[in-house]
PDB file of C-alpha atoms in Angstrom:
ATOM      1  CA  UNK A   5      87.027 114.305 112.663  1.00  0.00           C
ATOM      2  CA  UNK A   6      85.165 116.322 110.056  1.00  0.00           C
ATOM      3  CA  UNK A   7      81.595 117.488 110.465  1.00  0.00           C
ATOM      4  CA  UNK A   8      78.881 115.036 109.503  1.00  0.00           C
ATOM      5  CA  UNK A   9      77.646 115.854 106.008  1.00  0.00           C
ATOM      6  CA  UNK A  10      74.842 114.882 103.646  1.00  0.00           C
ATOM      7  CA  UNK A  11      75.542 113.384 100.265  1.00  0.00           C
ATOM      8  CA  UNK A  12      74.651 116.173  97.764  1.00  0.00           C
ATOM      9  CA  UNK A  13      71.245 115.626  96.191  1.00  0.00           C
ATOM     10  CA  UNK A  14      70.566 112.543  98.340  1.00  0.00           C
ATOM     11  CA  UNK A  15      69.545 113.678 101.846  1.00  0.00           C
ATOM     12  CA  UNK A  16      68.743 110.091 102.882  1.00  0.00           C
ATOM     13  CA  UNK A  17      72.471 109.262 102.670  1.00  0.00           C
ATOM     14  CA  UNK A  18      75.117 110.748 104.911  1.00  0.00           C
ATOM     15  CA  UNK A  19      78.882 110.353 104.986  1.00  0.00           C
ATOM     16  CA  UNK A  20      81.414 110.815 107.716  1.00  0.00           C
ATOM     17  CA  UNK A  21      85.145 110.321 107.487  1.00  0.00           C
ATOM     18  CA  UNK A  22      87.780 109.913 110.135  1.00  0.00           C
ATOM     19  CA  UNK A  23      91.504 109.374 109.684  1.00  0.00           C
ATOM     20  CA  UNK A  24      94.664 108.709 111.620  1.00  0.00           C
ATOM     21  CA  UNK A  25      98.342 108.488 110.697  1.00  0.00           C
ATOM     22  CA  UNK A  26     101.149 106.999 112.749  1.00  0.00           C
ATOM     23  CA  UNK A  27     104.922 107.002 112.248  1.00  0.00           C
ATOM     24  CA  UNK A  28     105.119 103.281 113.017  1.00  0.00           C
ATOM     25  CA  UNK A  29     107.814 101.497 115.004  1.00  0.00           C
ATOM     26  CA  UNK A  30     110.812 101.759 112.659  1.00  0.00           C
ATOM     27  CA  UNK A  31     110.736 105.155 110.914  1.00  0.00           C
ATOM     28  CA  UNK A  32     111.881 108.451 112.431  1.00  0.00           C
ATOM     29  CA  UNK A  33     109.514 110.629 110.401  1.00  0.00           C
ATOM     30  CA  UNK A  34     106.068 110.245 108.861  1.00  0.00           C
ATOM     31  CA  UNK A  35     105.964 110.618 105.073  1.00  0.00           C
ATOM     32  CA  UNK A  36     102.267 109.731 104.829  1.00  0.00           C
ATOM     33  CA  UNK A  37      99.578 112.395 104.512  1.00  0.00           C
ATOM     34  CA  UNK A  38      95.798 112.319 104.418  1.00  0.00           C
ATOM     35  CA  UNK A  39      92.881 114.675 103.873  1.00  0.00           C
ATOM     36  CA  UNK A  40      89.162 114.408 104.537  1.00  0.00           C
ATOM     37  CA  UNK A  41      86.283 116.820 104.099  1.00  0.00           C
ATOM     38  CA  UNK A  42      82.742 115.558 104.577  1.00  0.00           C
ATOM     39  CA  UNK A  43      81.111 118.667 103.121  1.00  0.00           C
ATOM     40  CA  UNK A  44      83.161 118.402  99.951  1.00  0.00           C
ATOM     41  CA  UNK A  45      82.936 114.610  99.963  1.00  0.00           C
ATOM     42  CA  UNK A  46      86.675 114.246  99.342  1.00  0.00           C
ATOM     43  CA  UNK A  47      89.004 111.739 101.031  1.00  0.00           C
ATOM     44  CA  UNK A  48      92.684 111.281 100.106  1.00  0.00           C
ATOM     45  CA  UNK A  49      95.673 109.230 101.312  1.00  0.00           C
ATOM     46  CA  UNK A  50      99.250 109.738 100.104  1.00  0.00           C
ATOM     47  CA  UNK A  51     102.458 107.848 100.908  1.00  0.00           C
ATOM     48  CA  UNK A  52     105.541 109.921 100.126  1.00  0.00           C
ATOM     49  CA  UNK A  53     108.954 108.729  98.998  1.00  0.00           C
ATOM     50  CA  UNK A  54     112.324 110.333  98.486  1.00  0.00           C
ATOM     51  CA  UNK A  55     113.949 110.507 101.915  1.00  0.00           C
ATOM     52  CA  UNK A  56     115.466 113.521 103.697  1.00  0.00           C
ATOM     53  CA  UNK A  57     111.947 114.925 104.321  1.00  0.00           C
ATOM     54  CA  UNK A  58     111.293 114.967 100.568  1.00  0.00           C
ATOM     55  CA  UNK A  59     108.637 112.263 100.872  1.00  0.00           C
ATOM     56  CA  UNK A  60     106.874 114.170 103.609  1.00  0.00           C
ATOM     57  CA  UNK A  61     106.823 117.294 101.439  1.00  0.00           C
ATOM     58  CA  UNK A  62     105.653 115.366  98.371  1.00  0.00           C
ATOM     59  CA  UNK A  63     102.693 113.694 100.065  1.00  0.00           C
ATOM     60  CA  UNK A  64     101.517 116.801 101.890  1.00  0.00           C
ATOM     61  CA  UNK A  65     101.822 119.092  98.861  1.00  0.00           C
ATOM     62  CA  UNK A  66     100.117 116.540  96.622  1.00  0.00           C
ATOM     63  CA  UNK A  67      97.179 116.036  98.976  1.00  0.00           C
ATOM     64  CA  UNK A  68      96.703 119.790  99.297  1.00  0.00           C
ATOM     65  CA  UNK A  69      96.911 120.242  95.522  1.00  0.00           C
ATOM     66  CA  UNK A  70      94.182 117.650  94.971  1.00  0.00           C
ATOM     67  CA  UNK A  71      91.987 119.350  97.552  1.00  0.00           C
ATOM     68  CA  UNK A  72      92.481 122.779  95.988  1.00  0.00           C
ATOM     69  CA  UNK A  73      91.689 121.553  92.480  1.00  0.00           C
ATOM     70  CA  UNK A  74      88.577 119.633  93.546  1.00  0.00           C
ATOM     71  CA  UNK A  75      87.320 122.526  95.665  1.00  0.00           C
ATOM     72  CA  UNK A  76      87.590 124.877  92.684  1.00  0.00           C
ATOM     73  CA  UNK A  77      86.058 122.489  90.179  1.00  0.00           C
ATOM     74  CA  UNK A  78      83.300 120.712  92.082  1.00  0.00           C
ATOM     75  CA  UNK A  79      80.755 123.498  91.531  1.00  0.00           C
ATOM     76  CA  UNK A  80      80.785 122.610  87.829  1.00  0.00           C
ATOM     77  CA  UNK A  81      79.756 119.008  88.506  1.00  0.00           C
ATOM     78  CA  UNK A  82      76.272 117.569  88.796  1.00  0.00           C
ATOM     79  CA  UNK A  83      75.431 114.979  91.416  1.00  0.00           C
ATOM     80  CA  UNK A  84      75.344 111.417  90.106  1.00  0.00           C
ATOM     81  CA  UNK A  85      72.061 109.542  90.433  1.00  0.00           C
ATOM     82  CA  UNK A  86      71.014 106.099  89.287  1.00  0.00           C
ATOM     83  CA  UNK A  87      71.307 105.566  86.358  1.00  0.00           C
ATOM     84  CA  UNK A  88      74.285 107.940  86.061  1.00  0.00           C
ATOM     85  CA  UNK A  89      74.529 110.234  83.042  1.00  0.00           C
ATOM     86  CA  UNK A  90      77.666 109.312  81.094  1.00  0.00           C
ATOM     87  CA  UNK A  91      78.593 112.951  80.471  1.00  0.00           C
ATOM     88  CA  UNK A  92      78.444 113.696  84.205  1.00  0.00           C
ATOM     89  CA  UNK A  93      80.553 110.644  85.031  1.00  0.00           C
ATOM     90  CA  UNK A  94      83.182 111.742  82.507  1.00  0.00           C
ATOM     91  CA  UNK A  95      83.227 115.258  83.968  1.00  0.00           C
ATOM     92  CA  UNK A  96      83.722 113.929  87.516  1.00  0.00           C
ATOM     93  CA  UNK A  97      86.454 111.545  86.371  1.00  0.00           C
ATOM     94  CA  UNK A  98      88.203 114.360  84.486  1.00  0.00           C
ATOM     95  CA  UNK A  99      88.183 116.538  87.590  1.00  0.00           C
ATOM     96  CA  UNK A 100      89.852 113.810  89.658  1.00  0.00           C
ATOM     97  CA  UNK A 101      92.380 113.093  86.928  1.00  0.00           C
ATOM     98  CA  UNK A 102      93.129 116.817  86.560  1.00  0.00           C
ATOM     99  CA  UNK A 103      93.543 117.210  90.318  1.00  0.00           C
ATOM    100  CA  UNK A 104      96.124 114.426  90.468  1.00  0.00           C
ATOM    101  CA  UNK A 105      97.881 115.740  87.348  1.00  0.00           C
ATOM    102  CA  UNK A 106      98.095 119.158  89.032  1.00  0.00           C
ATOM    103  CA  UNK A 107      99.635 117.496  92.089  1.00  0.00           C
ATOM    104  CA  UNK A 108     102.044 115.596  89.850  1.00  0.00           C
ATOM    105  CA  UNK A 109     103.265 118.714  88.091  1.00  0.00           C
ATOM    106  CA  UNK A 110     103.614 120.604  91.384  1.00  0.00           C
ATOM    107  CA  UNK A 111     105.712 117.911  93.077  1.00  0.00           C
ATOM    108  CA  UNK A 112     107.834 117.398  89.961  1.00  0.00           C
ATOM    109  CA  UNK A 113     108.458 121.159  89.682  1.00  0.00           C
ATOM    110  CA  UNK A 114     109.469 121.406  93.335  1.00  0.00           C
ATOM    111  CA  UNK A 115     112.013 118.631  92.830  1.00  0.00           C
ATOM    112  CA  UNK A 116     113.370 120.380  89.735  1.00  0.00           C
ATOM    113  CA  UNK A 117     113.941 123.562  91.744  1.00  0.00           C
ATOM    114  CA  UNK A 118     115.568 121.782  94.690  1.00  0.00           C
ATOM    115  CA  UNK A 119     118.080 119.112  93.667  1.00  0.00           C
ATOM    116  CA  UNK A 120     118.039 117.794  97.222  1.00  0.00           C
ATOM    117  CA  UNK A 121     114.517 116.588  96.514  1.00  0.00           C
ATOM    118  CA  UNK A 122     115.237 114.971  93.142  1.00  0.00           C
ATOM    119  CA  UNK A 123     113.184 111.827  92.689  1.00  0.00           C
ATOM    120  CA  UNK A 124     110.649 112.612  95.381  1.00  0.00           C
ATOM    121  CA  UNK A 125     107.103 111.473  94.790  1.00  0.00           C
ATOM    122  CA  UNK A 126     104.028 110.040  96.427  1.00  0.00           C
ATOM    123  CA  UNK A 127     101.195 107.622  95.976  1.00  0.00           C
ATOM    124  CA  UNK A 128      97.641 108.991  95.934  1.00  0.00           C
ATOM    125  CA  UNK A 129      94.373 107.194  96.557  1.00  0.00           C
ATOM    126  CA  UNK A 130      91.300 109.445  96.493  1.00  0.00           C
ATOM    127  CA  UNK A 131      87.544 109.055  96.857  1.00  0.00           C
ATOM    128  CA  UNK A 132      85.052 111.761  95.805  1.00  0.00           C
ATOM    129  CA  UNK A 133      81.404 111.278  96.814  1.00  0.00           C
ATOM    130  CA  UNK A 134      78.856 112.763  94.395  1.00  0.00           C
ATOM    131  CA  UNK A 135      75.235 112.003  95.173  1.00  0.00           C
ATOM    132  CA  UNK A 136      74.489 108.297  94.884  1.00  0.00           C
ATOM    133  CA  UNK A 137      77.927 107.453  93.472  1.00  0.00           C
ATOM    134  CA  UNK A 138      81.618 108.019  94.191  1.00  0.00           C
ATOM    135  CA  UNK A 139      84.644 108.332  91.949  1.00  0.00           C
ATOM    136  CA  UNK A 140      87.948 106.744  92.950  1.00  0.00           C
ATOM    137  CA  UNK A 141      91.299 107.946  91.612  1.00  0.00           C
ATOM    138  CA  UNK A 142      94.472 105.930  92.011  1.00  0.00           C
ATOM    139  CA  UNK A 143      98.239 106.242  91.496  1.00  0.00           C
ATOM    140  CA  UNK A 144     100.700 103.959  93.288  1.00  0.00           C
ATOM    141  CA  UNK A 145     100.168 101.309  95.935  1.00  0.00           C
ATOM    142  CA  UNK A 146      98.035 102.891  98.610  1.00  0.00           C
ATOM    143  CA  UNK A 147      94.583 101.306  98.479  1.00  0.00           C
ATOM    144  CA  UNK A 148      90.834 101.807  98.754  1.00  0.00           C
ATOM    145  CA  UNK A 149      88.677  98.959 100.051  1.00  0.00           C
ATOM    146  CA  UNK A 150      84.895  98.805 100.265  1.00  0.00           C
ATOM    147  CA  UNK A 151      83.088  96.801 102.919  1.00  0.00           C
ATOM    148  CA  UNK A 152      79.453  96.005 102.043  1.00  0.00           C
ATOM    149  CA  UNK A 153      77.362  93.565 104.081  1.00  0.00           C
ATOM    150  CA  UNK A 154      80.552  92.139 105.560  1.00  0.00           C
ATOM    151  CA  UNK A 155      82.125  91.500 102.155  1.00  0.00           C
ATOM    152  CA  UNK A 156      85.450  93.200 101.383  1.00  0.00           C
ATOM    153  CA  UNK A 157      86.449  94.359  97.896  1.00  0.00           C
ATOM    154  CA  UNK A 158      89.668  96.114  96.900  1.00  0.00           C
ATOM    155  CA  UNK A 159      88.529  98.887  94.555  1.00  0.00           C
ATOM    156  CA  UNK A 160      91.971 100.048  93.423  1.00  0.00           C
ATOM    157  CA  UNK A 161      94.778  98.308  91.594  1.00  0.00           C
ATOM    158  CA  UNK A 162      98.337  98.490  92.917  1.00  0.00           C
ATOM    159  CA  UNK A 163     100.780 100.092  90.495  1.00  0.00           C
ATOM    160  CA  UNK A 164     103.700  97.877  91.438  1.00  0.00           C
ATOM    161  CA  UNK A 165     106.008  95.485  89.666  1.00  0.00           C
ATOM    162  CA  UNK A 166     104.608  92.605  91.722  1.00  0.00           C
ATOM    163  CA  UNK A 167     100.999  93.445  90.787  1.00  0.00           C
ATOM    164  CA  UNK A 168     101.964  93.574  87.119  1.00  0.00           C
ATOM    165  CA  UNK A 169     103.794  90.241  87.304  1.00  0.00           C
ATOM    166  CA  UNK A 170     100.794  88.640  89.021  1.00  0.00           C
ATOM    167  CA  UNK A 171      98.423  90.035  86.405  1.00  0.00           C
ATOM    168  CA  UNK A 172     100.603  88.640  83.612  1.00  0.00           C
ATOM    169  CA  UNK A 173     100.818  85.259  85.290  1.00  0.00           C
ATOM    170  CA  UNK A 174     104.591  85.506  85.616  1.00  0.00           C
ATOM    171  CA  UNK A 175     104.621  84.699  89.338  1.00  0.00           C
ATOM    172  CA  UNK A 176     102.303  83.036  91.844  1.00  0.00           C
ATOM    173  CA  UNK A 177     100.767  84.756  94.897  1.00  0.00           C
ATOM    174  CA  UNK A 178     103.119  82.667  97.068  1.00  0.00           C
ATOM    175  CA  UNK A 179     106.142  83.912  95.099  1.00  0.00           C
ATOM    176  CA  UNK A 180     104.837  87.489  95.311  1.00  0.00           C
ATOM    177  CA  UNK A 181     104.793  87.392  99.107  1.00  0.00           C
ATOM    178  CA  UNK A 182     108.501  86.481  99.176  1.00  0.00           C
ATOM    179  CA  UNK A 183     109.676  88.635  96.275  1.00  0.00           C
ATOM    180  CA  UNK A 184     112.471  91.159  96.917  1.00  0.00           C
ATOM    181  CA  UNK A 185     110.681  93.502  94.478  1.00  0.00           C
ATOM    182  CA  UNK A 186     107.521  93.984  96.539  1.00  0.00           C
ATOM    183  CA  UNK A 187     108.150  97.698  97.043  1.00  0.00           C
ATOM    184  CA  UNK A 188     108.937  98.601  93.420  1.00  0.00           C
ATOM    185  CA  UNK A 189     106.283 101.111  92.313  1.00  0.00           C
ATOM    186  CA  UNK A 190     105.543 101.517  88.607  1.00  0.00           C
ATOM    187  CA  UNK A 191     103.535 104.746  88.913  1.00  0.00           C
ATOM    188  CA  UNK A 192     103.943 107.664  91.316  1.00  0.00           C
ATOM    189  CA  UNK A 193     102.898 111.288  91.600  1.00  0.00           C
ATOM    190  CA  UNK A 194     105.791 113.671  91.013  1.00  0.00           C
ATOM    191  CA  UNK A 195     108.728 111.638  89.771  1.00  0.00           C
ATOM    192  CA  UNK A 196     107.753 112.781  86.258  1.00  0.00           C
ATOM    193  CA  UNK A 197     105.642 115.698  85.058  1.00  0.00           C
ATOM    194  CA  UNK A 198     102.780 113.388  83.999  1.00  0.00           C
ATOM    195  CA  UNK A 199     101.220 110.209  85.359  1.00  0.00           C
ATOM    196  CA  UNK A 200      98.423 107.935  84.219  1.00  0.00           C
ATOM    197  CA  UNK A 201      95.527 108.020  86.690  1.00  0.00           C
ATOM    198  CA  UNK A 202      93.071 105.143  87.179  1.00  0.00           C
ATOM    199  CA  UNK A 203      89.485 106.227  87.924  1.00  0.00           C
ATOM    200  CA  UNK A 204      86.447 104.142  88.764  1.00  0.00           C
ATOM    201  CA  UNK A 205      82.724 104.789  89.287  1.00  0.00           C
ATOM    202  CA  UNK A 206      81.309 103.222  92.462  1.00  0.00           C
ATOM    203  CA  UNK A 207      77.623 102.976  93.385  1.00  0.00           C
ATOM    204  CA  UNK A 208      76.893 103.893  96.997  1.00  0.00           C
ATOM    205  CA  UNK A 209      74.599 101.854  99.233  1.00  0.00           C
ATOM    206  CA  UNK A 210      73.509 102.715 102.758  1.00  0.00           C
ATOM    207  CA  UNK A 211      75.872 100.979 105.165  1.00  0.00           C
ATOM    208  CA  UNK A 212      78.882 101.021 102.838  1.00  0.00           C
ATOM    209  CA  UNK A 213      82.236 101.518 104.529  1.00  0.00           C
ATOM    210  CA  UNK A 214      85.385 102.582 102.672  1.00  0.00           C
ATOM    211  CA  UNK A 215      88.939 102.151 103.941  1.00  0.00           C
ATOM    212  CA  UNK A 216      91.693 104.254 102.354  1.00  0.00           C
ATOM    213  CA  UNK A 217      95.148 103.273 103.561  1.00  0.00           C
ATOM    214  CA  UNK A 218      98.866 103.369 102.864  1.00  0.00           C
ATOM    215  CA  UNK A 219     100.882 100.186 102.378  1.00  0.00           C
ATOM    216  CA  UNK A 220     102.158 100.541 105.930  1.00  0.00           C
ATOM    217  CA  UNK A 221      98.715  99.260 106.901  1.00  0.00           C
ATOM    218  CA  UNK A 222      97.578  97.005 104.070  1.00  0.00           C
ATOM    219  CA  UNK A 223     100.956  95.262 103.995  1.00  0.00           C
ATOM    220  CA  UNK A 224     100.006  93.723 107.330  1.00  0.00           C
ATOM    221  CA  UNK A 225      96.319  93.118 106.649  1.00  0.00           C
ATOM    222  CA  UNK A 226      94.592  89.898 105.816  1.00  0.00           C
ATOM    223  CA  UNK A 227      91.316  90.436 104.008  1.00  0.00           C
ATOM    224  CA  UNK A 228      89.558  88.699 106.889  1.00  0.00           C
ATOM    225  CA  UNK A 229      90.809  91.427 109.268  1.00  0.00           C
ATOM    226  CA  UNK A 230      89.113  94.315 107.507  1.00  0.00           C
ATOM    227  CA  UNK A 231      85.373  93.849 107.984  1.00  0.00           C
ATOM    228  CA  UNK A 232      85.480  93.036 111.736  1.00  0.00           C
ATOM    229  CA  UNK A 233      87.650  96.080 112.464  1.00  0.00           C
ATOM    230  CA  UNK A 234      85.605  98.430 110.271  1.00  0.00           C
ATOM    231  CA  UNK A 235      82.512  97.258 112.199  1.00  0.00           C
ATOM    232  CA  UNK A 236      83.824  98.992 115.336  1.00  0.00           C
ATOM    233  CA  UNK A 237      83.122 102.259 113.537  1.00  0.00           C
ATOM    234  CA  UNK A 238      84.765 105.663 113.385  1.00  0.00           C
ATOM    235  CA  UNK A 239      87.696 106.477 115.638  1.00  0.00           C
ATOM    236  CA  UNK A 240      87.717 103.062 117.295  1.00  0.00           C
ATOM    237  CA  UNK A 241      88.178 101.382 113.918  1.00  0.00           C
ATOM    238  CA  UNK A 242      91.049 103.554 112.700  1.00  0.00           C
ATOM    239  CA  UNK A 243      92.834 103.182 116.035  1.00  0.00           C
ATOM    240  CA  UNK A 244      92.489  99.410 115.838  1.00  0.00           C
ATOM    241  CA  UNK A 245      93.927  99.389 112.303  1.00  0.00           C
ATOM    242  CA  UNK A 246      96.928 101.446 113.431  1.00  0.00           C
ATOM    243  CA  UNK A 247      97.465  99.226 116.478  1.00  0.00           C
ATOM    244  CA  UNK A 248      97.257  96.062 114.354  1.00  0.00           C
ATOM    245  CA  UNK A 249      99.930  97.276 111.929  1.00  0.00           C
ATOM    246  CA  UNK A 250     102.214  98.232 114.793  1.00  0.00           C
ATOM    247  CA  UNK A 251     101.647  94.906 116.546  1.00  0.00           C
ATOM    248  CA  UNK A 252     102.609  93.057 113.365  1.00  0.00           C
ATOM    249  CA  UNK A 253     105.826  95.003 112.863  1.00  0.00           C
ATOM    250  CA  UNK A 254     105.121  98.668 112.127  1.00  0.00           C
ATOM    251  CA  UNK A 255     108.070  98.882 109.740  1.00  0.00           C
ATOM    252  CA  UNK A 256     106.520 101.729 107.737  1.00  0.00           C
ATOM    253  CA  UNK A 257     104.317 104.763 108.350  1.00  0.00           C
ATOM    254  CA  UNK A 258     100.673 103.766 108.833  1.00  0.00           C
ATOM    255  CA  UNK A 259      97.648 105.730 107.642  1.00  0.00           C
ATOM    256  CA  UNK A 260      93.963 104.800 107.662  1.00  0.00           C
ATOM    257  CA  UNK A 261      90.894 106.805 106.636  1.00  0.00           C
ATOM    258  CA  UNK A 262      87.427 105.293 107.045  1.00  0.00           C
ATOM    259  CA  UNK A 263      84.398 106.761 105.251  1.00  0.00           C
ATOM    260  CA  UNK A 264      80.975 105.662 106.459  1.00  0.00           C
ATOM    261  CA  UNK A 265      77.860 105.991 104.271  1.00  0.00           C
ATOM    262  CA  UNK A 266      74.576 105.952 106.227  1.00  0.00           C
TER     263      UNK A 266
END
């Protein structure tokens, strides 16, 4: 657990993050990675791919690259207050995009130098808290949810073939659940030297809870599960999420990070 920290420029709000990752019941190694730093206000989850330890390397290196880039660039940002200044929002979004691009180029370069790691990559879902707002950054199919007053909202969009087909109206939700293409990712960090990053501005409210997780967790979740588990708070909540995924099959690595705003 990281040290309890104040939201910069907004001493009435505090944030605390706690995370946990589990290998699950079927895999021999854990290719997920996560990072959290309450002082910096940065929270990241990555789900690696590539096999033969390549996925584990990709996710860990990518998460560390994002941290390094944000740590170096955050001093140039201003805290975001309500109403947010457009220029400041753009600067924060650019920093998150640049951090994930740096991770993308690093992972891609590592694979180019080691043919045994060709094709390795990772998802990345990141949350950066800046004053009264946060910026999300997304590549792949890990997710960020917000729980506010018991209501759950998925803040990120999955970059998968299934999500695209649903958006285009080509398949129904019932067909999506049975599709053999559920794990086909359309965007990843590191399988090319560039990736399109989705960013989003999110207003913070006292009592907000954010869940960042890999698909090894959200693949087993019903939306109705999320708010009651998050309500347990902190370590108890992340342990319950991990246990739930394992109870329902645990076929993949499972990672959960909860960020509490108080």
